[in-house]
Structures are given as C-alpha cells and as structure tokens.
PDB file of C-alpha atoms and ligand atoms in Angstrom:
ATOM      1  CA  UNK W   1     -21.432  -1.446 -21.654  1.00  0.00           C
ATOM      2  CA  UNK W   2     -22.636  -5.032 -22.038  1.00  0.00           C
ATOM      3  CA  UNK W   3     -23.355  -6.990 -18.888  1.00  0.00           C
ATOM      4  CA  UNK W   4     -23.133 -10.774 -19.059  1.00  0.00           C
ATOM      5  CA  UNK W   5     -23.941 -13.326 -16.304  1.00  0.00           C
ATOM      6  CA  UNK W   6     -23.350 -16.557 -18.294  1.00  0.00           C
ATOM      7  CA  UNK W   7     -20.231 -17.886 -20.003  1.00  0.00           C
ATOM      8  CA  UNK W   8     -22.243 -18.850 -23.131  1.00  0.00           C
ATOM      9  CA  UNK W   9     -23.559 -15.258 -23.637  1.00  0.00           C
ATOM     10  CA  UNK W  10     -20.203 -13.674 -22.938  1.00  0.00           C
ATOM     11  CA  UNK W  11     -18.392 -16.058 -25.313  1.00  0.00           C
ATOM     12  CA  UNK W  12     -20.930 -15.527 -28.055  1.00  0.00           C
ATOM     13  CA  UNK W  13     -20.408 -11.751 -27.800  1.00  0.00           C
ATOM     14  CA  UNK W  14     -16.643 -11.987 -27.754  1.00  0.00           C
ATOM     15  CA  UNK W  15     -16.747 -14.171 -30.890  1.00  0.00           C
ATOM     16  CA  UNK W  16     -18.881 -11.492 -32.646  1.00  0.00           C
ATOM     17  CA  UNK W  17     -16.418  -8.826 -31.491  1.00  0.00           C
ATOM     18  CA  UNK W  18     -13.586 -10.926 -32.840  1.00  0.00           C
ATOM     19  CA  UNK W  19     -15.265 -11.372 -36.153  1.00  0.00           C
ATOM     20  CA  UNK W  20     -15.599  -7.664 -36.601  1.00  0.00           C
ATOM     21  CA  UNK W  21     -11.851  -7.567 -37.026  1.00  0.00           C
ATOM     22  CA  UNK W  22      -8.596  -8.517 -35.106  1.00  0.00           C
ATOM     23  CA  UNK W  23      -9.321  -6.894 -31.795  1.00  0.00           C
ATOM     24  CA  UNK W  24      -7.036  -7.263 -28.679  1.00  0.00           C
ATOM     25  CA  UNK W  25      -8.987  -7.968 -25.553  1.00  0.00           C
ATOM     26  CA  UNK W  26      -7.722  -6.595 -22.266  1.00  0.00           C
ATOM     27  CA  UNK W  27      -8.990  -8.369 -19.136  1.00  0.00           C
ATOM     28  CA  UNK W  28      -9.321  -7.107 -15.564  1.00  0.00           C
ATOM     29  CA  UNK W  29     -10.399  -9.690 -13.101  1.00  0.00           C
ATOM     30  CA  UNK W  30     -11.777  -8.297  -9.848  1.00  0.00           C
ATOM     31  CA  UNK W  31     -13.862  -9.269  -6.797  1.00  0.00           C
ATOM     32  CA  UNK W  32     -15.882  -6.095  -6.980  1.00  0.00           C
ATOM     33  CA  UNK W  33     -16.353  -3.389  -4.283  1.00  0.00           C
ATOM     34  CA  UNK W  34     -14.554  -1.340  -6.927  1.00  0.00           C
ATOM     35  CA  UNK W  35     -12.341   1.670  -6.153  1.00  0.00           C
ATOM     36  CA  UNK W  36     -10.015   3.935  -8.083  1.00  0.00           C
ATOM     37  CA  UNK W  37      -7.236   1.292  -7.946  1.00  0.00           C
ATOM     38  CA  UNK W  38      -9.482  -1.080 -10.024  1.00  0.00           C
ATOM     39  CA  UNK W  39     -10.466   1.730 -12.335  1.00  0.00           C
ATOM     40  CA  UNK W  40      -6.783   2.553 -12.985  1.00  0.00           C
ATOM     41  CA  UNK W  41      -6.543  -1.048 -14.300  1.00  0.00           C
ATOM     42  CA  UNK W  42      -9.630  -0.492 -16.507  1.00  0.00           C
ATOM     43  CA  UNK W  43      -7.924   2.655 -17.756  1.00  0.00           C
ATOM     44  CA  UNK W  44      -4.690   0.862 -18.568  1.00  0.00           C
ATOM     45  CA  UNK W  45      -6.644  -1.932 -20.353  1.00  0.00           C
ATOM     46  CA  UNK W  46      -8.548   0.640 -22.360  1.00  0.00           C
ATOM     47  CA  UNK W  47      -5.265   2.260 -23.440  1.00  0.00           C
ATOM     48  CA  UNK W  48      -3.424  -0.924 -24.210  1.00  0.00           C
ATOM     49  CA  UNK W  49      -6.094  -2.998 -25.902  1.00  0.00           C
ATOM     50  CA  UNK W  50      -9.097  -2.496 -28.117  1.00  0.00           C
ATOM     51  CA  UNK W  51     -11.780  -4.074 -25.970  1.00  0.00           C
ATOM     52  CA  UNK W  52     -11.907  -4.110 -22.160  1.00  0.00           C
ATOM     53  CA  UNK W  53     -13.511  -6.982 -20.180  1.00  0.00           C
ATOM     54  CA  UNK W  54     -13.873  -6.718 -16.442  1.00  0.00           C
ATOM     55  CA  UNK W  55     -15.086  -9.627 -14.283  1.00  0.00           C
ATOM     56  CA  UNK W  56     -16.673  -9.243 -10.881  1.00  0.00           C
ATOM     57  CA  UNK W  57     -16.605 -12.530  -8.967  1.00  0.00           C
ATOM     58  CA  UNK W  58     -16.027 -12.952  -5.258  1.00  0.00           C
ATOM     59  CA  UNK W  59     -14.199 -16.332  -5.608  1.00  0.00           C
ATOM     60  CA  UNK W  60     -15.057 -18.435  -2.565  1.00  0.00           C
ATOM     61  CA  UNK W  61     -12.154 -20.866  -3.073  1.00  0.00           C
ATOM     62  CA  UNK W  62      -9.465 -18.272  -2.381  1.00  0.00           C
ATOM     63  CA  UNK W  63     -10.768 -17.374   1.172  1.00  0.00           C
ATOM     64  CA  UNK W  64      -9.042 -19.390   3.731  1.00  0.00           C
ATOM     65  CA  UNK W  65     -11.098 -17.589   6.358  1.00  0.00           C
ATOM     66  CA  UNK W  66     -14.888 -18.120   6.081  1.00  0.00           C
ATOM     67  CA  UNK W  67     -15.582 -14.971   8.078  1.00  0.00           C
ATOM     68  CA  UNK W  68     -13.462 -12.928   5.632  1.00  0.00           C
ATOM     69  CA  UNK W  69     -15.590 -14.349   2.784  1.00  0.00           C
ATOM     70  CA  UNK W  70     -18.827 -13.633   4.605  1.00  0.00           C
ATOM     71  CA  UNK W  71     -17.837 -10.048   5.282  1.00  0.00           C
ATOM     72  CA  UNK W  72     -16.380  -9.332   1.826  1.00  0.00           C
ATOM     73  CA  UNK W  73     -18.060  -6.077   0.675  1.00  0.00           C
ATOM     74  CA  UNK W  74     -20.605  -6.461  -2.148  1.00  0.00           C
ATOM     75  CA  UNK W  75     -21.938  -3.480  -3.976  1.00  0.00           C
ATOM     76  CA  UNK W  76     -22.710  -4.763  -7.561  1.00  0.00           C
ATOM     77  CA  UNK W  77     -24.966  -1.878  -8.713  1.00  0.00           C
ATOM     78  CA  UNK W  78     -22.413   0.717  -7.744  1.00  0.00           C
ATOM     79  CA  UNK W  79     -19.586  -1.275  -9.393  1.00  0.00           C
ATOM     80  CA  UNK W  80     -21.567  -1.489 -12.666  1.00  0.00           C
ATOM     81  CA  UNK W  81     -22.117   2.208 -12.595  1.00  0.00           C
ATOM     82  CA  UNK W  82     -18.451   2.839 -12.043  1.00  0.00           C
ATOM     83  CA  UNK W  83     -17.472   0.435 -14.943  1.00  0.00           C
ATOM     84  CA  UNK W  84     -19.953   2.171 -17.177  1.00  0.00           C
ATOM     85  CA  UNK W  85     -18.391   5.580 -16.312  1.00  0.00           C
ATOM     86  CA  UNK W  86     -14.897   4.186 -16.798  1.00  0.00           C
ATOM     87  CA  UNK W  87     -16.033   3.165 -20.359  1.00  0.00           C
ATOM     88  CA  UNK W  88     -15.397  -0.451 -19.737  1.00  0.00           C
ATOM     89  CA  UNK W  89     -16.874  -2.523 -22.686  1.00  0.00           C
ATOM     90  CA  UNK W  90     -17.950  -5.635 -20.924  1.00  0.00           C
ATOM     91  CA  UNK W  91     -18.835  -6.525 -17.306  1.00  0.00           C
ATOM     92  CA  UNK W  92     -18.827 -10.231 -16.646  1.00  0.00           C
ATOM     93  CA  UNK W  93     -20.757 -11.074 -13.386  1.00  0.00           C
ATOM     94  CA  UNK W  94     -21.111 -14.750 -13.183  1.00  0.00           C
ATOM     95  CA  UNK W  95     -22.422 -16.791 -10.277  1.00  0.00           C
ATOM     96  CA  UNK W  96     -20.517 -19.699  -8.638  1.00  0.00           C
ATOM     97  CA  UNK W  97     -22.225 -22.290 -10.793  1.00  0.00           C
ATOM     98  CA  UNK W  98     -21.008 -20.577 -13.966  1.00  0.00           C
ATOM     99  CA  UNK W  99     -17.458 -20.539 -12.878  1.00  0.00           C
ATOM    100  CA  UNK W 100     -17.488 -24.015 -11.234  1.00  0.00           C
ATOM    101  CA  UNK W 101     -20.048 -26.025 -13.103  1.00  0.00           C
ATOM    102  CA  UNK W 102     -18.396 -29.250 -11.951  1.00  0.00           C
ATOM    103  CA  UNK W 103     -17.802 -28.142  -8.315  1.00  0.00           C
ATOM    104  CA  UNK W 104     -14.702 -26.595  -6.829  1.00  0.00           C
ATOM    105  CA  UNK W 105     -12.628 -29.723  -6.151  1.00  0.00           C
ATOM    106  CA  UNK W 106     -10.487 -29.693  -9.332  1.00  0.00           C
ATOM    107  CA  UNK W 107      -7.480 -27.498  -8.676  1.00  0.00           C
ATOM    108  CA  UNK W 108      -4.791 -26.218 -10.994  1.00  0.00           C
ATOM    109  CA  UNK W 109      -1.743 -28.367 -10.362  1.00  0.00           C
ATOM    110  CA  UNK W 110       1.335 -26.068 -10.496  1.00  0.00           C
ATOM    111  CA  UNK W 111       4.368 -26.305  -8.394  1.00  0.00           C
ATOM    112  CA  UNK W 112       4.944 -22.724  -7.281  1.00  0.00           C
ATOM    113  CA  UNK W 113       8.163 -23.516  -5.468  1.00  0.00           C
ATOM    114  CA  UNK W 114       9.225 -21.085  -2.793  1.00  0.00           C
ATOM    115  CA  UNK W 115       6.652 -18.418  -3.738  1.00  0.00           C
ATOM    116  CA  UNK W 116       4.006 -20.985  -3.023  1.00  0.00           C
ATOM    117  CA  UNK W 117       5.146 -21.425   0.568  1.00  0.00           C
ATOM    118  CA  UNK W 118       6.173 -17.974   1.825  1.00  0.00           C
ATOM    119  CA  UNK W 119       4.364 -14.733   3.036  1.00  0.00           C
ATOM    120  CA  UNK W 120       0.743 -14.779   1.834  1.00  0.00           C
ATOM    121  CA  UNK W 121       1.005 -18.575   1.061  1.00  0.00           C
ATOM    122  CA  UNK W 122       2.136 -19.286   4.691  1.00  0.00           C
ATOM    123  CA  UNK W 123      -0.399 -16.955   6.276  1.00  0.00           C
ATOM    124  CA  UNK W 124      -3.336 -17.907   4.072  1.00  0.00           C
ATOM    125  CA  UNK W 125      -3.124 -21.625   3.375  1.00  0.00           C
ATOM    126  CA  UNK W 126      -4.972 -22.620   0.179  1.00  0.00           C
ATOM    127  CA  UNK W 127      -5.318 -18.956  -0.888  1.00  0.00           C
ATOM    128  CA  UNK W 128      -3.155 -19.134  -4.011  1.00  0.00           C
ATOM    129  CA  UNK W 129      -4.619 -22.521  -5.024  1.00  0.00           C
ATOM    130  CA  UNK W 130      -8.003 -20.759  -5.181  1.00  0.00           C
ATOM    131  CA  UNK W 131      -6.513 -17.746  -7.024  1.00  0.00           C
ATOM    132  CA  UNK W 132      -4.935 -20.084  -9.633  1.00  0.00           C
ATOM    133  CA  UNK W 133      -8.178 -21.959 -10.027  1.00  0.00           C
ATOM    134  CA  UNK W 134     -10.368 -18.909 -10.571  1.00  0.00           C
ATOM    135  CA  UNK W 135      -7.927 -17.094 -12.863  1.00  0.00           C
ATOM    136  CA  UNK W 136      -7.196 -20.067 -15.016  1.00  0.00           C
ATOM    137  CA  UNK W 137     -10.903 -20.563 -15.408  1.00  0.00           C
ATOM    138  CA  UNK W 138     -11.513 -16.852 -16.201  1.00  0.00           C
ATOM    139  CA  UNK W 139      -8.677 -16.809 -18.740  1.00  0.00           C
ATOM    140  CA  UNK W 140     -10.073 -19.958 -20.382  1.00  0.00           C
ATOM    141  CA  UNK W 141     -13.491 -18.226 -20.668  1.00  0.00           C
ATOM    142  CA  UNK W 142     -12.391 -14.753 -21.785  1.00  0.00           C
ATOM    143  CA  UNK W 143      -9.195 -15.694 -23.704  1.00  0.00           C
ATOM    144  CA  UNK W 144      -7.734 -12.266 -23.480  1.00  0.00           C
ATOM    145  CA  UNK W 145      -4.674 -10.906 -25.167  1.00  0.00           C
ATOM    146  CA  UNK W 146      -3.650  -8.965 -22.060  1.00  0.00           C
ATOM    147  CA  UNK W 147      -4.271  -9.582 -18.379  1.00  0.00           C
ATOM    148  CA  UNK W 148      -4.111  -6.475 -16.108  1.00  0.00           C
ATOM    149  CA  UNK W 149      -3.079  -6.967 -12.557  1.00  0.00           C
ATOM    150  CA  UNK W 150      -2.254  -4.588  -9.683  1.00  0.00           C
ATOM    151  CA  UNK W 151       1.135  -4.531  -7.994  1.00  0.00           C
ATOM    152  CA  UNK W 152      -0.815  -4.076  -4.729  1.00  0.00           C
ATOM    153  CA  UNK W 153      -1.007  -7.912  -4.786  1.00  0.00           C
ATOM    154  CA  UNK W 154       2.650  -8.446  -5.443  1.00  0.00           C
ATOM    155  CA  UNK W 155       2.920 -12.235  -4.717  1.00  0.00           C
ATOM    156  CA  UNK W 156      -0.267 -12.819  -6.587  1.00  0.00           C
ATOM    157  CA  UNK W 157       1.247 -11.148  -9.721  1.00  0.00           C
ATOM    158  CA  UNK W 158       4.240 -13.560  -9.414  1.00  0.00           C
ATOM    159  CA  UNK W 159       1.902 -16.540  -8.878  1.00  0.00           C
ATOM    160  CA  UNK W 160      -0.185 -15.572 -11.982  1.00  0.00           C
ATOM    161  CA  UNK W 161       2.889 -15.012 -14.093  1.00  0.00           C
ATOM    162  CA  UNK W 162       3.912 -18.571 -13.273  1.00  0.00           C
ATOM    163  CA  UNK W 163       0.479 -19.755 -14.238  1.00  0.00           C
ATOM    164  CA  UNK W 164       0.880 -18.073 -17.643  1.00  0.00           C
ATOM    165  CA  UNK W 165       4.305 -19.458 -18.138  1.00  0.00           C
ATOM    166  CA  UNK W 166       3.452 -22.970 -16.923  1.00  0.00           C
ATOM    167  CA  UNK W 167       0.368 -23.298 -19.020  1.00  0.00           C
ATOM    168  CA  UNK W 168       1.933 -21.455 -21.989  1.00  0.00           C
ATOM    169  CA  UNK W 169      -1.115 -19.183 -22.147  1.00  0.00           C
ATOM    170  CA  UNK W 170      -1.052 -16.732 -25.032  1.00  0.00           C
ATOM    171  CA  UNK W 171      -1.614 -13.741 -22.779  1.00  0.00           C
ATOM    172  CA  UNK W 172       0.566 -10.853 -21.827  1.00  0.00           C
ATOM    173  CA  UNK W 173       0.639  -9.915 -18.139  1.00  0.00           C
ATOM    174  CA  UNK W 174       0.552  -6.150 -17.526  1.00  0.00           C
ATOM    175  CA  UNK W 175       1.282  -5.072 -13.886  1.00  0.00           C
ATOM    176  CA  UNK W 176      -0.042  -1.707 -12.854  1.00  0.00           C
ATOM    177  CA  UNK W 177       1.156   0.544  -9.964  1.00  0.00           C
ATOM    178  CA  UNK W 178      -0.645   0.657  -6.575  1.00  0.00           C
ATOM    179  CA  UNK W 179      -3.139   3.451  -6.186  1.00  0.00           C
ATOM    180  CA  UNK W 180      -3.151   5.131  -2.828  1.00  0.00           C
ATOM    181  CA  UNK W 181      -5.318   7.428  -0.780  1.00  0.00           C
ATOM    182  CA  UNK W 182      -3.825  10.916  -0.284  1.00  0.00           C
ATOM    183  CA  UNK W 183      -2.302   9.928   3.031  1.00  0.00           C
ATOM    184  CA  UNK W 184      -0.570   6.834   1.502  1.00  0.00           C
ATOM    185  CA  UNK W 185      -2.951   4.012   2.487  1.00  0.00           C
ATOM    186  CA  UNK W 186      -3.094   1.585  -0.483  1.00  0.00           C
ATOM    187  CA  UNK W 187      -6.662   1.498  -1.794  1.00  0.00           C
ATOM    188  CA  UNK W 188      -8.384  -1.804  -1.069  1.00  0.00           C
ATOM    189  CA  UNK W 189     -12.062  -3.085  -1.123  1.00  0.00           C
ATOM    190  CA  UNK W 190     -11.478  -4.029   2.515  1.00  0.00           C
ATOM    191  CA  UNK W 191     -10.805  -0.392   3.597  1.00  0.00           C
ATOM    192  CA  UNK W 192     -14.587   0.283   3.804  1.00  0.00           C
ATOM    193  CA  UNK W 193     -14.742  -2.136   6.731  1.00  0.00           C
ATOM    194  CA  UNK W 194     -12.343   0.049   8.818  1.00  0.00           C
ATOM    195  CA  UNK W 195     -13.782   2.102  11.638  1.00  0.00           C
ATOM    196  CA  UNK W 196     -12.528   5.787  11.818  1.00  0.00           C
ATOM    197  CA  UNK W 197      -9.841   4.781  14.452  1.00  0.00           C
ATOM    198  CA  UNK W 198      -8.772   1.696  12.372  1.00  0.00           C
ATOM    199  CA  UNK W 199      -8.614   3.872   9.252  1.00  0.00           C
ATOM    200  CA  UNK W 200      -6.135   6.282  11.044  1.00  0.00           C
ATOM    201  CA  UNK W 201      -4.093   3.364  12.251  1.00  0.00           C
ATOM    202  CA  UNK W 202      -4.041   1.710   8.784  1.00  0.00           C
ATOM    203  CA  UNK W 203      -1.916   4.460   7.297  1.00  0.00           C
ATOM    204  CA  UNK W 204       1.028   3.230   9.429  1.00  0.00           C
ATOM    205  CA  UNK W 205       1.516   0.241   7.160  1.00  0.00           C
ATOM    206  CA  UNK W 206       2.464   2.500   4.143  1.00  0.00           C
ATOM    207  CA  UNK W 207       4.434   4.750   6.597  1.00  0.00           C
ATOM    208  CA  UNK W 208       6.572   1.680   7.667  1.00  0.00           C
ATOM    209  CA  UNK W 209       7.240   0.718   4.030  1.00  0.00           C
ATOM    210  CA  UNK W 210       8.162   4.378   3.175  1.00  0.00           C
ATOM    211  CA  UNK W 211      10.485   4.604   6.208  1.00  0.00           C
ATOM    212  CA  UNK W 212      12.210   1.363   5.096  1.00  0.00           C
ATOM    213  CA  UNK W 213      12.738   2.790   1.607  1.00  0.00           C
ATOM    214  CA  UNK W 214      14.062   6.003   2.962  1.00  0.00           C
ATOM    215  CA  UNK W 215      16.642   4.526   5.350  1.00  0.00           C
ATOM    216  CA  UNK W 216      17.633   1.220   3.740  1.00  0.00           C
ATOM    217  CA  UNK W 217      20.903   2.624   2.400  1.00  0.00           C
ATOM    218  CA  UNK W 218      22.110   3.946   5.765  1.00  0.00           C
ATOM    219  CA  UNK W 219      20.508   1.608   8.403  1.00  0.00           C
ATOM    220  CA  UNK W 220      21.282  -2.067   8.828  1.00  0.00           C
ATOM    221  CA  UNK W 221      18.218  -3.987   7.582  1.00  0.00           C
ATOM    222  CA  UNK W 222      17.528  -5.918  10.771  1.00  0.00           C
ATOM    223  CA  UNK W 223      17.558  -2.773  12.888  1.00  0.00           C
ATOM    224  CA  UNK W 224      15.404  -0.974  10.283  1.00  0.00           C
ATOM    225  CA  UNK W 225      12.829  -3.821  10.334  1.00  0.00           C
ATOM    226  CA  UNK W 226      12.748  -3.956  14.151  1.00  0.00           C
ATOM    227  CA  UNK W 227      12.193  -0.233  14.445  1.00  0.00           C
ATOM    228  CA  UNK W 228       9.319  -0.283  11.957  1.00  0.00           C
ATOM    229  CA  UNK W 229       7.859  -3.474  13.472  1.00  0.00           C
ATOM    230  CA  UNK W 230       7.979  -1.771  16.881  1.00  0.00           C
ATOM    231  CA  UNK W 231       6.337   1.319  15.520  1.00  0.00           C
ATOM    232  CA  UNK W 232       3.440  -0.835  14.152  1.00  0.00           C
ATOM    233  CA  UNK W 233       3.159  -3.087  17.143  1.00  0.00           C
ATOM    234  CA  UNK W 234       2.925  -0.035  19.459  1.00  0.00           C
ATOM    235  CA  UNK W 235      -0.466   0.635  18.031  1.00  0.00           C
ATOM    236  CA  UNK W 236      -3.070  -1.661  19.871  1.00  0.00           C
ATOM    237  CA  UNK W 237      -5.197  -1.819  16.751  1.00  0.00           C
ATOM    238  CA  UNK W 238      -2.443  -3.316  14.592  1.00  0.00           C
ATOM    239  CA  UNK W 239      -1.371  -6.948  14.669  1.00  0.00           C
ATOM    240  CA  UNK W 240       1.476  -7.513  12.248  1.00  0.00           C
ATOM    241  CA  UNK W 241       1.645 -10.830  10.409  1.00  0.00           C
ATOM    242  CA  UNK W 242       4.834 -10.093   8.566  1.00  0.00           C
ATOM    243  CA  UNK W 243       7.009  -7.016   7.696  1.00  0.00           C
ATOM    244  CA  UNK W 244       9.937  -8.144   5.537  1.00  0.00           C
ATOM    245  CA  UNK W 245      12.386  -7.028   2.896  1.00  0.00           C
ATOM    246  CA  UNK W 246      12.970  -9.839   0.394  1.00  0.00           C
ATOM    247  CA  UNK W 247      14.456 -10.432  -3.112  1.00  0.00           C
ATOM    248  CA  UNK W 248      11.945  -8.763  -5.437  1.00  0.00           C
ATOM    249  CA  UNK W 249      12.019 -11.557  -8.006  1.00  0.00           C
ATOM    250  CA  UNK W 250      12.179 -14.690  -5.807  1.00  0.00           C
ATOM    251  CA  UNK W 251      10.806 -13.504  -2.456  1.00  0.00           C
ATOM    252  CA  UNK W 252      13.834 -15.182  -0.795  1.00  0.00           C
ATOM    253  CA  UNK W 253      14.980 -13.566   2.496  1.00  0.00           C
ATOM    254  CA  UNK W 254      17.837 -11.101   2.305  1.00  0.00           C
ATOM    255  CA  UNK W 255      19.765  -9.698   5.307  1.00  0.00           C
ATOM    256  CA  UNK W 256      21.761  -6.889   3.723  1.00  0.00           C
ATOM    257  CA  UNK W 257      21.104  -4.105   1.348  1.00  0.00           C
ATOM    258  CA  UNK W 258      22.983  -4.327  -1.991  1.00  0.00           C
ATOM    259  CA  UNK W 259      22.169  -1.817  -4.682  1.00  0.00           C
ATOM    260  CA  UNK W 260      22.487  -4.444  -7.386  1.00  0.00           C
ATOM    261  CA  UNK W 261      19.914  -6.869  -5.797  1.00  0.00           C
ATOM    262  CA  UNK W 262      16.175  -6.141  -6.474  1.00  0.00           C
ATOM    263  CA  UNK W 263      14.417  -5.634  -3.098  1.00  0.00           C
ATOM    264  CA  UNK W 264      10.790  -5.359  -2.114  1.00  0.00           C
ATOM    265  CA  UNK W 265       9.334  -4.606   1.292  1.00  0.00           C
ATOM    266  CA  UNK W 266       6.059  -6.293   2.084  1.00  0.00           C
ATOM    267  CA  UNK W 267       3.665  -5.998   4.963  1.00  0.00           C
ATOM    268  CA  UNK W 268       0.549  -7.834   6.065  1.00  0.00           C
ATOM    269  CA  UNK W 269      -1.322  -6.842   9.218  1.00  0.00           C
ATOM    270  CA  UNK W 270      -4.654  -6.989  10.849  1.00  0.00           C
ATOM    271  CA  UNK W 271      -5.949  -3.544  11.599  1.00  0.00           C
ATOM    272  CA  UNK W 272      -8.842  -4.244  14.014  1.00  0.00           C
ATOM    273  CA  UNK W 273     -10.588  -7.131  12.326  1.00  0.00           C
ATOM    274  CA  UNK W 274      -9.496  -6.157   8.807  1.00  0.00           C
ATOM    275  CA  UNK W 275      -6.528  -7.861   7.159  1.00  0.00           C
ATOM    276  CA  UNK W 276      -4.546  -5.537   4.855  1.00  0.00           C
ATOM    277  CA  UNK W 277      -1.527  -5.974   2.702  1.00  0.00           C
ATOM    278  CA  UNK W 278       0.838  -3.543   1.019  1.00  0.00           C
ATOM    279  CA  UNK W 279       4.271  -3.471  -0.639  1.00  0.00           C
ATOM    280  CA  UNK W 280       6.902  -1.115  -2.039  1.00  0.00           C
ATOM    281  CA  UNK W 281       9.585  -1.940  -4.548  1.00  0.00           C
ATOM    282  CA  UNK W 282      12.899  -0.655  -3.008  1.00  0.00           C
ATOM    283  CA  UNK W 283      15.434  -1.179  -5.729  1.00  0.00           C
TER     284      UNK W 283
HETATM  285  P1  AMP R 301      -9.462  -7.618  -6.049  1.00  0.00           P
HETATM  286  O1  AMP R 301     -10.776  -7.036  -6.451  1.00  0.00           O
HETATM  287  O2  AMP R 301      -8.976  -7.141  -4.708  1.00  0.00           O
HETATM  288  O3  AMP R 301      -9.294  -9.028  -6.378  1.00  0.00           O
HETATM  289  O4  AMP R 301      -8.422  -6.843  -7.104  1.00  0.00           O
HETATM  290  C1  AMP R 301      -8.580  -6.905  -8.425  1.00  0.00           C
HETATM  291  C2  AMP R 301      -7.364  -6.352  -9.129  1.00  0.00           C
HETATM  292  O5  AMP R 301      -7.190  -5.029  -8.776  1.00  0.00           O
HETATM  293  C3  AMP R 301      -6.103  -7.068  -8.709  1.00  0.00           C
HETATM  294  O6  AMP R 301      -5.169  -7.178  -9.815  1.00  0.00           O
HETATM  295  C4  AMP R 301      -5.441  -6.129  -7.682  1.00  0.00           C
HETATM  296  O7  AMP R 301      -4.105  -6.220  -7.497  1.00  0.00           O
HETATM  297  C5  AMP R 301      -5.875  -4.780  -8.216  1.00  0.00           C
HETATM  298  N1  AMP R 301      -5.813  -3.785  -7.160  1.00  0.00           N
HETATM  299  C6  AMP R 301      -6.324  -3.870  -5.963  1.00  0.00           C
HETATM  300  N2  AMP R 301      -6.134  -2.732  -5.214  1.00  0.00           N
HETATM  301  C7  AMP R 301      -5.373  -1.897  -6.059  1.00  0.00           C
HETATM  302  C8  AMP R 301      -4.800  -0.616  -5.898  1.00  0.00           C
HETATM  303  N3  AMP R 301      -4.849   0.062  -4.813  1.00  0.00           N
HETATM  304  N4  AMP R 301      -4.126  -0.073  -6.961  1.00  0.00           N
HETATM  305  C9  AMP R 301      -3.958  -0.844  -8.150  1.00  0.00           C
HETATM  306  N5  AMP R 301      -4.512  -2.034  -8.326  1.00  0.00           N
HETATM  307  C10 AMP R 301      -5.207  -2.550  -7.329  1.00  0.00           C
END
C-alpha cells in the first residue's frame, strides 16, 4: 500500500496508474479511527473498481461543536495497518494545509433545499457545508470513478448525491449497508468514547429503530414514535435529539404508514457525552 501526505505526490501516482491502462478508481473518504464498517466500504471498492484509494482526514470545517472535534479519536498507525490488511491500494493522509491551501472560507454553494435544513442540518448548523466543502475538494484531488459511502450517514449520502448531480461530477455514488455490532449498535468511530454503561445504553437506539420497523404496519405512527421516544428517554444516559419516520427520498415528514411510500426511520441522540446517529430503511 502506498501512503501519500501531499496532493502533488498522490496525483503523480494516480496519473502513473492511469497510464498503465484504463483503471477505475474507487474512493472511500473517512475521518479515520477505522472500524469494520469502514473496511466494508474498502471491500466494496475493491470489488467494484480496479484501484482503491482511502483518505483519512478529520475535517475541521464539518464540526459545529469544537469539543467534538477536539475529542474525535485519532489512531493513524492502527488505521494504516487496517488498510494494509484490507488490501487498500492507497492511503491519503493529508494535513489541513493540503486540503485547504487557501484557507477554509470558500464554501461550495449548493442549495440543498429541505434536506439542507432538516434533521442533522438543523441540529448541527454548518455541518453539511463542511462536508460538501471537504468531499468536493477530495473528489477534485482524487477524481475517482466511484465514491463509496455508508448508509449509516443517511442524510450525508443524500447531500453528496446532490453535490455530484449539481456539479455534474463524473463519479458514481455507491451506498453500502450499515455494519453493526452483534447486539445491533451501528459501528461508529465515536463508540470508543462510550463508557461501559453508555455502551449498554447505546444499543437502545437500534432497538428503537427495529421496534418501529416491526410494528409500523399495525400501530399508528405517532403512537409508535411516542412509545419508542419514551423508551429512550427513560434511560438517564440518553438524550434524544430526534427520532422520526420520514419520506426516504425527501426527508419530508409523514404521519401515516403507506406501503407504497418509501419510509426511513432516523435517530440522533447523545449517550452520555457522545452524539450518535442511526437509521433504518423501513419500506
Ligand atoms: P467517517 O469516518 O465517520 O466520516 O465515515 C466514513 C465513511 O464510512 C462514511 O461514508 C460513513 O457513512 C461510513 N461508515 C461509518 N460507519 C459505518 C458503518 N457502521 N457501516 C458502514 N459504513 C459506515
């Protein structure tokens, strides 16, 4: 595996690779502290493209909470070992100056419409502006054929699909399923920050989503959401930001279940000091 820290070196290498024949490049952007969920994206990229590039960059501009940024886990040596073992071809580990040589003020100006105002956008002001900024820059640098994203970040997938459409980028977006711990907790880099008690409480987020999926055909939606909200709120370690069932393609609110309407359940909650998100496609 090649490891590059600068844009110039990475691009020189990718040009050489390209000159060796028409190779499709699969790209997996990450913020490091890698887990099996990330590695499942590397696997998908390896299967669906000829050459796999993974970036590790903790993007400061997508953190609305400076404390969250400060506490974001960093374990670069372990990450590189995991990527090597996963047979990733290139690890790109730039510093902030490489990504933002002219500073961080220039933003990508895209009107996201409703998806840019609801759920994560409402709870983390400026977050998606930072995500758009960093992913646009990374796509310009790597120029991949395929971009691999995790469904775990459901709204982020929608935002990045908009980016690709809006800028008419010649890249295919591939969305990969959420990998979970055996008890159902969605894998996340942030899980390492949970204490033993918080870790036990955190599983309730996926339990709530599963209960919604199980009962949505029989129980009125408002009743079901109140029940699950109450189940989560009964735990003193959990503070729910949202627990919703929305239209799966627009994130618009829905108030009744209809089999023909795509529905997704999403949750965001603080478990102790750690903010976690999860989702489940219902129909
Ligand atoms: P992050 O390092 O959190 O920015 O995530 C990098 C990529 O990995 C994003 O596309 C995430 O959606 C994806 N990802 C994070 N957690 C999981 C998971 N549990 N299963 C599958 N993909 C994931």
